[in-house]
mmCIF file of C-alpha atoms and ligand atoms in Angstrom:
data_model
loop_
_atom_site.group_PDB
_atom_site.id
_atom_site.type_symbol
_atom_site.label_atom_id
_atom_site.label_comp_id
_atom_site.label_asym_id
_atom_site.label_seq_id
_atom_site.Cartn_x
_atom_site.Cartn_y
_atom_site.Cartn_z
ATOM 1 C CA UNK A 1 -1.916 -4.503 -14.631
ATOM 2 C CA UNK A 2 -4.410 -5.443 -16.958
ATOM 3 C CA UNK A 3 -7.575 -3.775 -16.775
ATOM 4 C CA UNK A 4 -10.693 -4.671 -18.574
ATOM 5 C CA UNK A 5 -13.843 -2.300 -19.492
ATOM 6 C CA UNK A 6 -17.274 -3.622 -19.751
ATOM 7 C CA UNK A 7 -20.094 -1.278 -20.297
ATOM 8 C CA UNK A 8 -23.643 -1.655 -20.014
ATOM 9 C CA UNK A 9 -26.771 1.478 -20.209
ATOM 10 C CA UNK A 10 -25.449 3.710 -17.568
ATOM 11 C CA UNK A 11 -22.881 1.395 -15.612
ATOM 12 C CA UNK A 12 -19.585 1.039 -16.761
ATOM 13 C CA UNK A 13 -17.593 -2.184 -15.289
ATOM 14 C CA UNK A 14 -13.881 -1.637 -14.980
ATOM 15 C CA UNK A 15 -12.099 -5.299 -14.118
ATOM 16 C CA UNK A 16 -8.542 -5.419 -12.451
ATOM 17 C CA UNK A 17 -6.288 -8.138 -11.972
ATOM 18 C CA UNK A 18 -2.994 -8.356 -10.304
ATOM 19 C CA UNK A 19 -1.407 -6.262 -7.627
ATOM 20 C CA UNK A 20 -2.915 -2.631 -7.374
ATOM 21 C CA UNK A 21 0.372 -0.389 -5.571
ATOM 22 C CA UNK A 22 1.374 3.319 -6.811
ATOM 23 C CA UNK A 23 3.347 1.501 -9.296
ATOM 24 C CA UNK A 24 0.302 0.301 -11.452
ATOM 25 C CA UNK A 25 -2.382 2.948 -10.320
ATOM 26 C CA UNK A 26 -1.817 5.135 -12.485
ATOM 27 C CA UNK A 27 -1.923 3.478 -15.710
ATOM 28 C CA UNK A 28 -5.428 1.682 -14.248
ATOM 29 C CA UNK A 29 -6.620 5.498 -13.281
ATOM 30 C CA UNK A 30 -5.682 6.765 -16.564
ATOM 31 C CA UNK A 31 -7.929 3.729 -18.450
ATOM 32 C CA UNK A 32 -10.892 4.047 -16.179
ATOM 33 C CA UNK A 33 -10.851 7.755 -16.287
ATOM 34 C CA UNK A 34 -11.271 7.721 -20.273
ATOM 35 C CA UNK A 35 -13.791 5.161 -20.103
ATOM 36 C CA UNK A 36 -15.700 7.343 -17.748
ATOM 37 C CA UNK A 37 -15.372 10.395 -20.347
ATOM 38 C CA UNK A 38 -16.592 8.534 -22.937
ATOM 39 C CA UNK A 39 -19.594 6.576 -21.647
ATOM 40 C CA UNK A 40 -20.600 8.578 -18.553
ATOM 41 C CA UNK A 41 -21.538 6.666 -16.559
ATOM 42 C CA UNK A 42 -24.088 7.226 -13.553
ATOM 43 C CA UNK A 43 -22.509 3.659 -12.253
ATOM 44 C CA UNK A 44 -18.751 2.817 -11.730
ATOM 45 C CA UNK A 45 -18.303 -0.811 -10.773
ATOM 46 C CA UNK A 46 -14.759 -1.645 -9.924
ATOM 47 C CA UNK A 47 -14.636 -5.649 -9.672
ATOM 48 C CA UNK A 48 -11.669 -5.817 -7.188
ATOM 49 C CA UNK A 49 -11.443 -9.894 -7.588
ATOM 50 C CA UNK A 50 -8.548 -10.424 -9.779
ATOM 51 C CA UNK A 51 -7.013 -8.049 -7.309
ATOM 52 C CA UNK A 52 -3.670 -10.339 -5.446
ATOM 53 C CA UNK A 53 -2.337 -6.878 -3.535
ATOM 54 C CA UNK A 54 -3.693 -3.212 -2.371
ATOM 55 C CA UNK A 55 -2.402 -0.644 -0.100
ATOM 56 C CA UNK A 56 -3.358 2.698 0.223
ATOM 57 C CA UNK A 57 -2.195 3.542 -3.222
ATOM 58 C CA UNK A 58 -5.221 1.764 -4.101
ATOM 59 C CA UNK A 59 -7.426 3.547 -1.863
ATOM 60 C CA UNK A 60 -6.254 6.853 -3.394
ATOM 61 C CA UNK A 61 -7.497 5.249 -6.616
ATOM 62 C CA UNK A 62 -10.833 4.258 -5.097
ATOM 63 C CA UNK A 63 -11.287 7.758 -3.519
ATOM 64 C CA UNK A 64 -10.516 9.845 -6.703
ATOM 65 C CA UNK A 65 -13.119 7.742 -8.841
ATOM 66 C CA UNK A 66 -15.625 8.403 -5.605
ATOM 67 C CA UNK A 67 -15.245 12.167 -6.781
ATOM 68 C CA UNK A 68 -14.927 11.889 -10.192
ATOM 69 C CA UNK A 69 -18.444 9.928 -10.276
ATOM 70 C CA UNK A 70 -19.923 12.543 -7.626
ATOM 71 C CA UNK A 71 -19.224 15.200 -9.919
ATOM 72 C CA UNK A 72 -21.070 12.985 -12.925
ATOM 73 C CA UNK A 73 -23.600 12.473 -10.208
ATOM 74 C CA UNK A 74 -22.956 8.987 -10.719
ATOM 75 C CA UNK A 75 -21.866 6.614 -7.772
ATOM 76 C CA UNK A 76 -18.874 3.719 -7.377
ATOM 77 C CA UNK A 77 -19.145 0.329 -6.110
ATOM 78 C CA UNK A 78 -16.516 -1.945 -5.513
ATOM 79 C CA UNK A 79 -17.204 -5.885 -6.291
ATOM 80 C CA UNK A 80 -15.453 -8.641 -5.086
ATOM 81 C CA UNK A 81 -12.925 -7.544 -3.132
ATOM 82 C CA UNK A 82 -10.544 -10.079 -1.324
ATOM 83 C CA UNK A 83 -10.902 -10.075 2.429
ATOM 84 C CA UNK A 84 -7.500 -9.419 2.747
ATOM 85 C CA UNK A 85 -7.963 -5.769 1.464
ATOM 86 C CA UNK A 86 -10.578 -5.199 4.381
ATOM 87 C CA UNK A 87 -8.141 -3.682 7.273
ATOM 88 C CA UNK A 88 -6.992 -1.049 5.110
ATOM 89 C CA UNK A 89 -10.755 -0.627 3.098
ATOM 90 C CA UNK A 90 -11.874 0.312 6.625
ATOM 91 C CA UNK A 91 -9.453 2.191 8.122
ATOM 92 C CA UNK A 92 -9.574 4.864 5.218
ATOM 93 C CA UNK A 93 -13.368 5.474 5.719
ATOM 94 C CA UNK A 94 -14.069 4.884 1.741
ATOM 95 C CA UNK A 95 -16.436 1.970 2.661
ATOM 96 C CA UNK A 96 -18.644 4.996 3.775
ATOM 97 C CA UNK A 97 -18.971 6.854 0.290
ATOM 98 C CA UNK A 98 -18.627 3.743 -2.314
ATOM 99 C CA UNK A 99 -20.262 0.038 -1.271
ATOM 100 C CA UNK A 100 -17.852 -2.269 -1.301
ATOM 101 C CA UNK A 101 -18.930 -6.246 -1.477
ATOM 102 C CA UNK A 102 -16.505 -8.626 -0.329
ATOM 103 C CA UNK A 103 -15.962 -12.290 -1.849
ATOM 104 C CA UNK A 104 -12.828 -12.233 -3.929
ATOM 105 C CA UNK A 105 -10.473 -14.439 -4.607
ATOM 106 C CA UNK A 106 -9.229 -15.111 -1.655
ATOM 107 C CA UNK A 107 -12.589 -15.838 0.209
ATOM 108 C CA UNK B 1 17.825 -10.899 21.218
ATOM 109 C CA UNK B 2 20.184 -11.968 18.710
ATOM 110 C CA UNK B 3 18.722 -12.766 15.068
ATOM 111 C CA UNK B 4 18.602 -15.998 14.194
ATOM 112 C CA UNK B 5 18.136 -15.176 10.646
ATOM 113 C CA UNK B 6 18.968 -11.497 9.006
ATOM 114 C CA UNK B 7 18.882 -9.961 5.087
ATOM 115 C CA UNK B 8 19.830 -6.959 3.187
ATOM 116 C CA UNK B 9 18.347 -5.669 -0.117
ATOM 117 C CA UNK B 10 19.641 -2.489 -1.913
ATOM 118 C CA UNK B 11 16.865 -1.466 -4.231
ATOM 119 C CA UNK B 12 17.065 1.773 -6.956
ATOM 120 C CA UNK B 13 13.648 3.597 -5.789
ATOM 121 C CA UNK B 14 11.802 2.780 -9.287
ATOM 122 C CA UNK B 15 7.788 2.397 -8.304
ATOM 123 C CA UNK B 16 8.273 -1.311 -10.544
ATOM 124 C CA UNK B 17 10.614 -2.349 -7.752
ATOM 125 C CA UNK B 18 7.651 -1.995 -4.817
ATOM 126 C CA UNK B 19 6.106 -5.507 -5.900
ATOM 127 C CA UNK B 20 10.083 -6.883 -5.672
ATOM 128 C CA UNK B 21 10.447 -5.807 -2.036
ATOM 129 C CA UNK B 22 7.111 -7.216 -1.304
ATOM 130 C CA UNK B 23 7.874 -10.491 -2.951
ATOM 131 C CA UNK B 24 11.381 -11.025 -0.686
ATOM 132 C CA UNK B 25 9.855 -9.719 2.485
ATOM 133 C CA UNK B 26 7.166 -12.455 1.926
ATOM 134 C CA UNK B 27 9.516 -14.970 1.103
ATOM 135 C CA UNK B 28 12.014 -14.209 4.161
ATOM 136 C CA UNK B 29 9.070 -13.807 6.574
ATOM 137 C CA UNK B 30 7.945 -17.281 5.475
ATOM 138 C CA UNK B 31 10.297 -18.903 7.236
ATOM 139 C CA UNK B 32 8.356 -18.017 10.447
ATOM 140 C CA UNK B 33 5.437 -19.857 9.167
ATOM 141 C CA UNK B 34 3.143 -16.605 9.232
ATOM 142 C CA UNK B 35 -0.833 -16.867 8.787
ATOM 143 C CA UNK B 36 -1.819 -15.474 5.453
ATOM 144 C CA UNK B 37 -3.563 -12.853 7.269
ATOM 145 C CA UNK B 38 -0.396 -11.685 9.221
ATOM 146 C CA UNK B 39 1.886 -12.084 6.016
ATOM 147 C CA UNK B 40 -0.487 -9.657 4.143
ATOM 148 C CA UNK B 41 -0.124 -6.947 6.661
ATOM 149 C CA UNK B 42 3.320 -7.191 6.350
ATOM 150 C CA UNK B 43 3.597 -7.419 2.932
ATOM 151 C CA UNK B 44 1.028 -4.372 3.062
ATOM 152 C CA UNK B 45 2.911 -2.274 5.855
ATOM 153 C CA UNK B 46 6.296 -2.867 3.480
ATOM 154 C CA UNK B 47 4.729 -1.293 0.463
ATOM 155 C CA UNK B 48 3.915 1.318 2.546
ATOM 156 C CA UNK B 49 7.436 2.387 3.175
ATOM 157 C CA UNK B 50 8.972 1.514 0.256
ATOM 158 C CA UNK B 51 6.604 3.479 -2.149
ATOM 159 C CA UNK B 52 7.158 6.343 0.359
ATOM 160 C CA UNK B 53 10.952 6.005 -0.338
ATOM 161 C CA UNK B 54 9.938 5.808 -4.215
ATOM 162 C CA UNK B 55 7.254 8.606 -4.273
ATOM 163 C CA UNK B 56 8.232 11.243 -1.375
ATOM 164 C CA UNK B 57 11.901 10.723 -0.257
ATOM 165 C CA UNK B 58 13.599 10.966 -3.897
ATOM 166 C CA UNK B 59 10.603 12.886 -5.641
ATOM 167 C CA UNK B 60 13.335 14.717 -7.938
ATOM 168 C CA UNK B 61 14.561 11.696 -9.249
ATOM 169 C CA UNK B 62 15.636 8.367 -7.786
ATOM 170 C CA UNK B 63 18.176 6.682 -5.288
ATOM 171 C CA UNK B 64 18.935 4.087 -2.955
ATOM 172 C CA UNK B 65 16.319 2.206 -0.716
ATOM 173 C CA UNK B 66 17.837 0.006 2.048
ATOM 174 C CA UNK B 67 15.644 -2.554 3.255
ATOM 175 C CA UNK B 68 16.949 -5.300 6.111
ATOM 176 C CA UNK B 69 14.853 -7.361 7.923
ATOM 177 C CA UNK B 70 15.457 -9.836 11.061
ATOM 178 C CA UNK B 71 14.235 -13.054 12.548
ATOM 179 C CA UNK B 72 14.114 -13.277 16.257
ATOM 180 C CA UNK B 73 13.984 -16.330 17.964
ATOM 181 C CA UNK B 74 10.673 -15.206 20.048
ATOM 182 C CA UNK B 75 8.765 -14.954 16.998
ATOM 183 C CA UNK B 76 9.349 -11.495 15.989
ATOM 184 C CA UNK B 77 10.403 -9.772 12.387
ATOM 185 C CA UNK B 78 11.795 -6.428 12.432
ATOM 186 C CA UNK B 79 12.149 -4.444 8.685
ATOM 187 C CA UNK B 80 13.726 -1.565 8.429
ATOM 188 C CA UNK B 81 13.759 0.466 5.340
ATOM 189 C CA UNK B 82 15.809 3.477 4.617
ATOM 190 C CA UNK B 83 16.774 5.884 2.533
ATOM 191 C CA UNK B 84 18.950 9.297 1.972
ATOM 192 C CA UNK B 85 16.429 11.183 0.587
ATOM 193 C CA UNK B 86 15.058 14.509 1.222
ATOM 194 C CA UNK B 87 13.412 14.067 4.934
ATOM 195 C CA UNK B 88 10.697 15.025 6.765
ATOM 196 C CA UNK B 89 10.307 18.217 8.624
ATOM 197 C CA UNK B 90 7.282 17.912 10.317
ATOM 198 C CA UNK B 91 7.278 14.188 11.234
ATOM 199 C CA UNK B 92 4.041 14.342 13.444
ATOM 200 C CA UNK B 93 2.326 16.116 10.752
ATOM 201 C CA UNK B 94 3.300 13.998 8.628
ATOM 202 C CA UNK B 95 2.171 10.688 10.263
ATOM 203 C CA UNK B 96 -1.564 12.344 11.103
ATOM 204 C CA UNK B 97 -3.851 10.183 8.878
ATOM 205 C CA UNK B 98 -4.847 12.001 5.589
ATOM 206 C CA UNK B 99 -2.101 13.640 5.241
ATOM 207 C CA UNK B 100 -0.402 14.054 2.561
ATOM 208 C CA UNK B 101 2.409 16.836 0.480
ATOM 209 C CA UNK B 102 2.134 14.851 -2.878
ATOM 210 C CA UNK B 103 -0.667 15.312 -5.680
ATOM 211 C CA UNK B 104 -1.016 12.216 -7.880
ATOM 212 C CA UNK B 105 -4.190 10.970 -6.090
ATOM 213 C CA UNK B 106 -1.936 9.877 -2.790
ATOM 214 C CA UNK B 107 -4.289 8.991 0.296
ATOM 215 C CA UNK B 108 -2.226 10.350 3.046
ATOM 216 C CA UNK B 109 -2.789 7.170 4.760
ATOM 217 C CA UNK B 110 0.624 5.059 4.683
ATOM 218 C CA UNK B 111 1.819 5.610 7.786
ATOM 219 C CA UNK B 112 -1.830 4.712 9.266
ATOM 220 C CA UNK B 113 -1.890 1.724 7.114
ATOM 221 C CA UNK B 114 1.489 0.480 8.689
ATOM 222 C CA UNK B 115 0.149 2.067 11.821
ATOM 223 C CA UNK B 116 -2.466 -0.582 12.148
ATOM 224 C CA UNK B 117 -0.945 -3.996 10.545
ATOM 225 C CA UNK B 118 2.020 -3.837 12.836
ATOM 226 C CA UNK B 119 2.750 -4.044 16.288
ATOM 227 C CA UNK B 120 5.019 -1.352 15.915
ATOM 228 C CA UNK B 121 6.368 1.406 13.692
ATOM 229 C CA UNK B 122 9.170 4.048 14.637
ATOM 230 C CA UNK B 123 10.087 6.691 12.530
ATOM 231 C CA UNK B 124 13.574 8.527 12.480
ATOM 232 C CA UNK B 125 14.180 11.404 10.125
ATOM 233 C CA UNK B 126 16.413 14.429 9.342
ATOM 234 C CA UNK B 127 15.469 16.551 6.842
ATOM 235 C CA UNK B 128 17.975 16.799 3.865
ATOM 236 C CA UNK B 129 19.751 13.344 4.895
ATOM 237 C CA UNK B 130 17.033 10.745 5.191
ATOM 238 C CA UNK B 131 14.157 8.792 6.371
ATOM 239 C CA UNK B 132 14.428 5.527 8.852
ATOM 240 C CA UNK B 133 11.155 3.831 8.807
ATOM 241 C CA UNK B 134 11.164 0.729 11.454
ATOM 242 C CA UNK B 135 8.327 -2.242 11.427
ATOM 243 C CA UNK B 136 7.980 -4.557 14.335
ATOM 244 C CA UNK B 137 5.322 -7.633 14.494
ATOM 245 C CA UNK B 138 4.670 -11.005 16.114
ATOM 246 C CA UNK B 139 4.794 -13.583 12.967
ATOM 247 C CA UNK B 140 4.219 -16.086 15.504
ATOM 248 C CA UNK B 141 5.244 -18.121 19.101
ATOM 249 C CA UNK B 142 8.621 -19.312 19.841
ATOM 250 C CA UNK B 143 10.646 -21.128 17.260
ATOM 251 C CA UNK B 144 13.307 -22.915 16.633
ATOM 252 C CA UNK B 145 16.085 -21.427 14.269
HETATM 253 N N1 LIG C 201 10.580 8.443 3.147
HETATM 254 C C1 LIG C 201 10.044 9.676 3.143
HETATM 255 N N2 LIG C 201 10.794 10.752 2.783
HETATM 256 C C2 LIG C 201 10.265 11.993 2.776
HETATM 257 N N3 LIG C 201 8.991 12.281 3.112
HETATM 258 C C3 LIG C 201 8.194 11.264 3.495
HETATM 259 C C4 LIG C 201 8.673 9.913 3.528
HETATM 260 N N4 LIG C 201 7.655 9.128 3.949
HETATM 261 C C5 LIG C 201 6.605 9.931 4.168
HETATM 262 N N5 LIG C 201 6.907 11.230 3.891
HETATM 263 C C6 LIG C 201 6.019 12.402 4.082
HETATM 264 O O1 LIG C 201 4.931 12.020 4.909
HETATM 265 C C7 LIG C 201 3.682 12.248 4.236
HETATM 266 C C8 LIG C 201 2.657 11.205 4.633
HETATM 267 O O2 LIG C 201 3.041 9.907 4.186
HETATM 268 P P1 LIG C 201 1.913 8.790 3.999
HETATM 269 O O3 LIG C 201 1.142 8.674 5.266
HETATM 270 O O4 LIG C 201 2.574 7.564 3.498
HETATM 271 O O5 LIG C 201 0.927 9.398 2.891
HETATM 272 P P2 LIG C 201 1.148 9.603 1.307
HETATM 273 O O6 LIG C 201 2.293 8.735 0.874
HETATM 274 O O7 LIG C 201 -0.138 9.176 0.718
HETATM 275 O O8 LIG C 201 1.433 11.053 1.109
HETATM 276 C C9 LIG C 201 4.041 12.268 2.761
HETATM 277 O O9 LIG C 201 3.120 12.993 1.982
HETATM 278 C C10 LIG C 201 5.421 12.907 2.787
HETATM 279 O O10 LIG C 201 5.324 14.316 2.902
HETATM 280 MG MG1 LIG C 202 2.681 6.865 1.466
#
């Protein structure tokens, strides 16, 4: 999955776009995760609407970025996210630690 | 019931084939004429239980994933996916939300996920021969085959 990196003073935009499953989480956690390192960030924006697929795999992603960025003392927010992702957003709780906006692709 | 329409895929447990189950499940389910919402929770619960398979089951290396999946004529799929892996000891431990035995970030929330998008899920395991994971939900009313 292709991810892009967009940076601004203090926020750091990470953009994803396909399916986001164990297979391409890690690859996507790796490339955010150096991004972070080098700009640090006090804002991680993930814009969620290329995203076509997530299951929890993806909310493992979401949930280690929460902590990376808490450590940083930095925050996460997730951008247009599909609808579709909102059952399993919820059930995991994350939508209580990072803000998540809906409106993606799929609206 | 009888089936009125039933398939079989054989997959080697590499995470690159998750999206390929996904993509036949989807495309067998169709046939019920699903609502995108209730095609994405199976496509969801599926990924589920095939990355299991992939991540947990053969964590020392890979093997065989068994997927089959049945139309009924009331409206109902059934999946099952399967493999010989290593098992799970503790199954109700193991299907309490947050749980989890593997590092690499996992959220110890598959079998909630597939918990909550279908109707219903039975597990059957035996540690050092395998893991039966079993997915049951309403596509839609009665149909034709
Ligand atoms: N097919 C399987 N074979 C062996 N162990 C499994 C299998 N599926 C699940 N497990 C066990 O159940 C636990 C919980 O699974 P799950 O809820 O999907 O969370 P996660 O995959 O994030 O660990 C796993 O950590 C693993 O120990
Ligand atoms: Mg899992």
């Amino acid at each position: 999955m292709p991810v892009t990196i967009n940076t601004a003073p203090g926020s750091l935009t990470a953009v994803l776009v396909g399916d986001l499953d164990h297979h391409s989480a890690k690859p996507i956690r790796e490339r955010i995760d150096a991004a972070i390192a080098e700009h640090r960030p006090t804002e991680l924006v993930l814009d969620f609407g290329g995203i076509t697929f997530m299951d929890s795999s993806g909310i493992g992603l979401v949930m280690g970025r929460y902590r990376l960025m808490e450590e940083l003392g930095g925050k996460v927010v997730v951008d247009n996210a599909p609808t579709t992702i909102k059952k399993v957003m919820r059930l995991s709780g994350i939508d209580k630690l990072a803000t998540i906006n809906y409106g993606g692709a799929d609206k | 019931m009888k089936a009125q329409n039933t398939m079989k895929l054989t997959i080697e447990s590499l995470s690159i084939n998750e999206g390929f189950a996904r993509s036949v499940i989807c495309a067998f389910a169709a046939q019920l004429d699903p609502t995108i919402d209730v095609l994405s929770d199976i496509r969801t619960a599926l990924s589920e239980a095939v990355t299991n398979c992939v991540v947990h089951a053969y964590k020392n290396g890979t093997g065989a994933v068994y997927i089959t999946a049945a139309l009924y004529p009331d409206g109902r799929i059934r999946i099952k996916v399967r493999d010989k892996g290593c098992g799970i000891e503790d199954l109700q431990k193991a299907m309490e939300p947050l749980f989890t035995t593997a590092d690499g970030e996992r959220a110890g929330l598959g079998f909630a996920v597939m918990q909550s998008l279908m109707d219903k899920v039975t597990v059957r395991s035996k540690p050092g021969s395998g893991t039966t994971v079993t997915l049951e939900k309403r596509i839609g009313s009665t149909h034709e085959g």
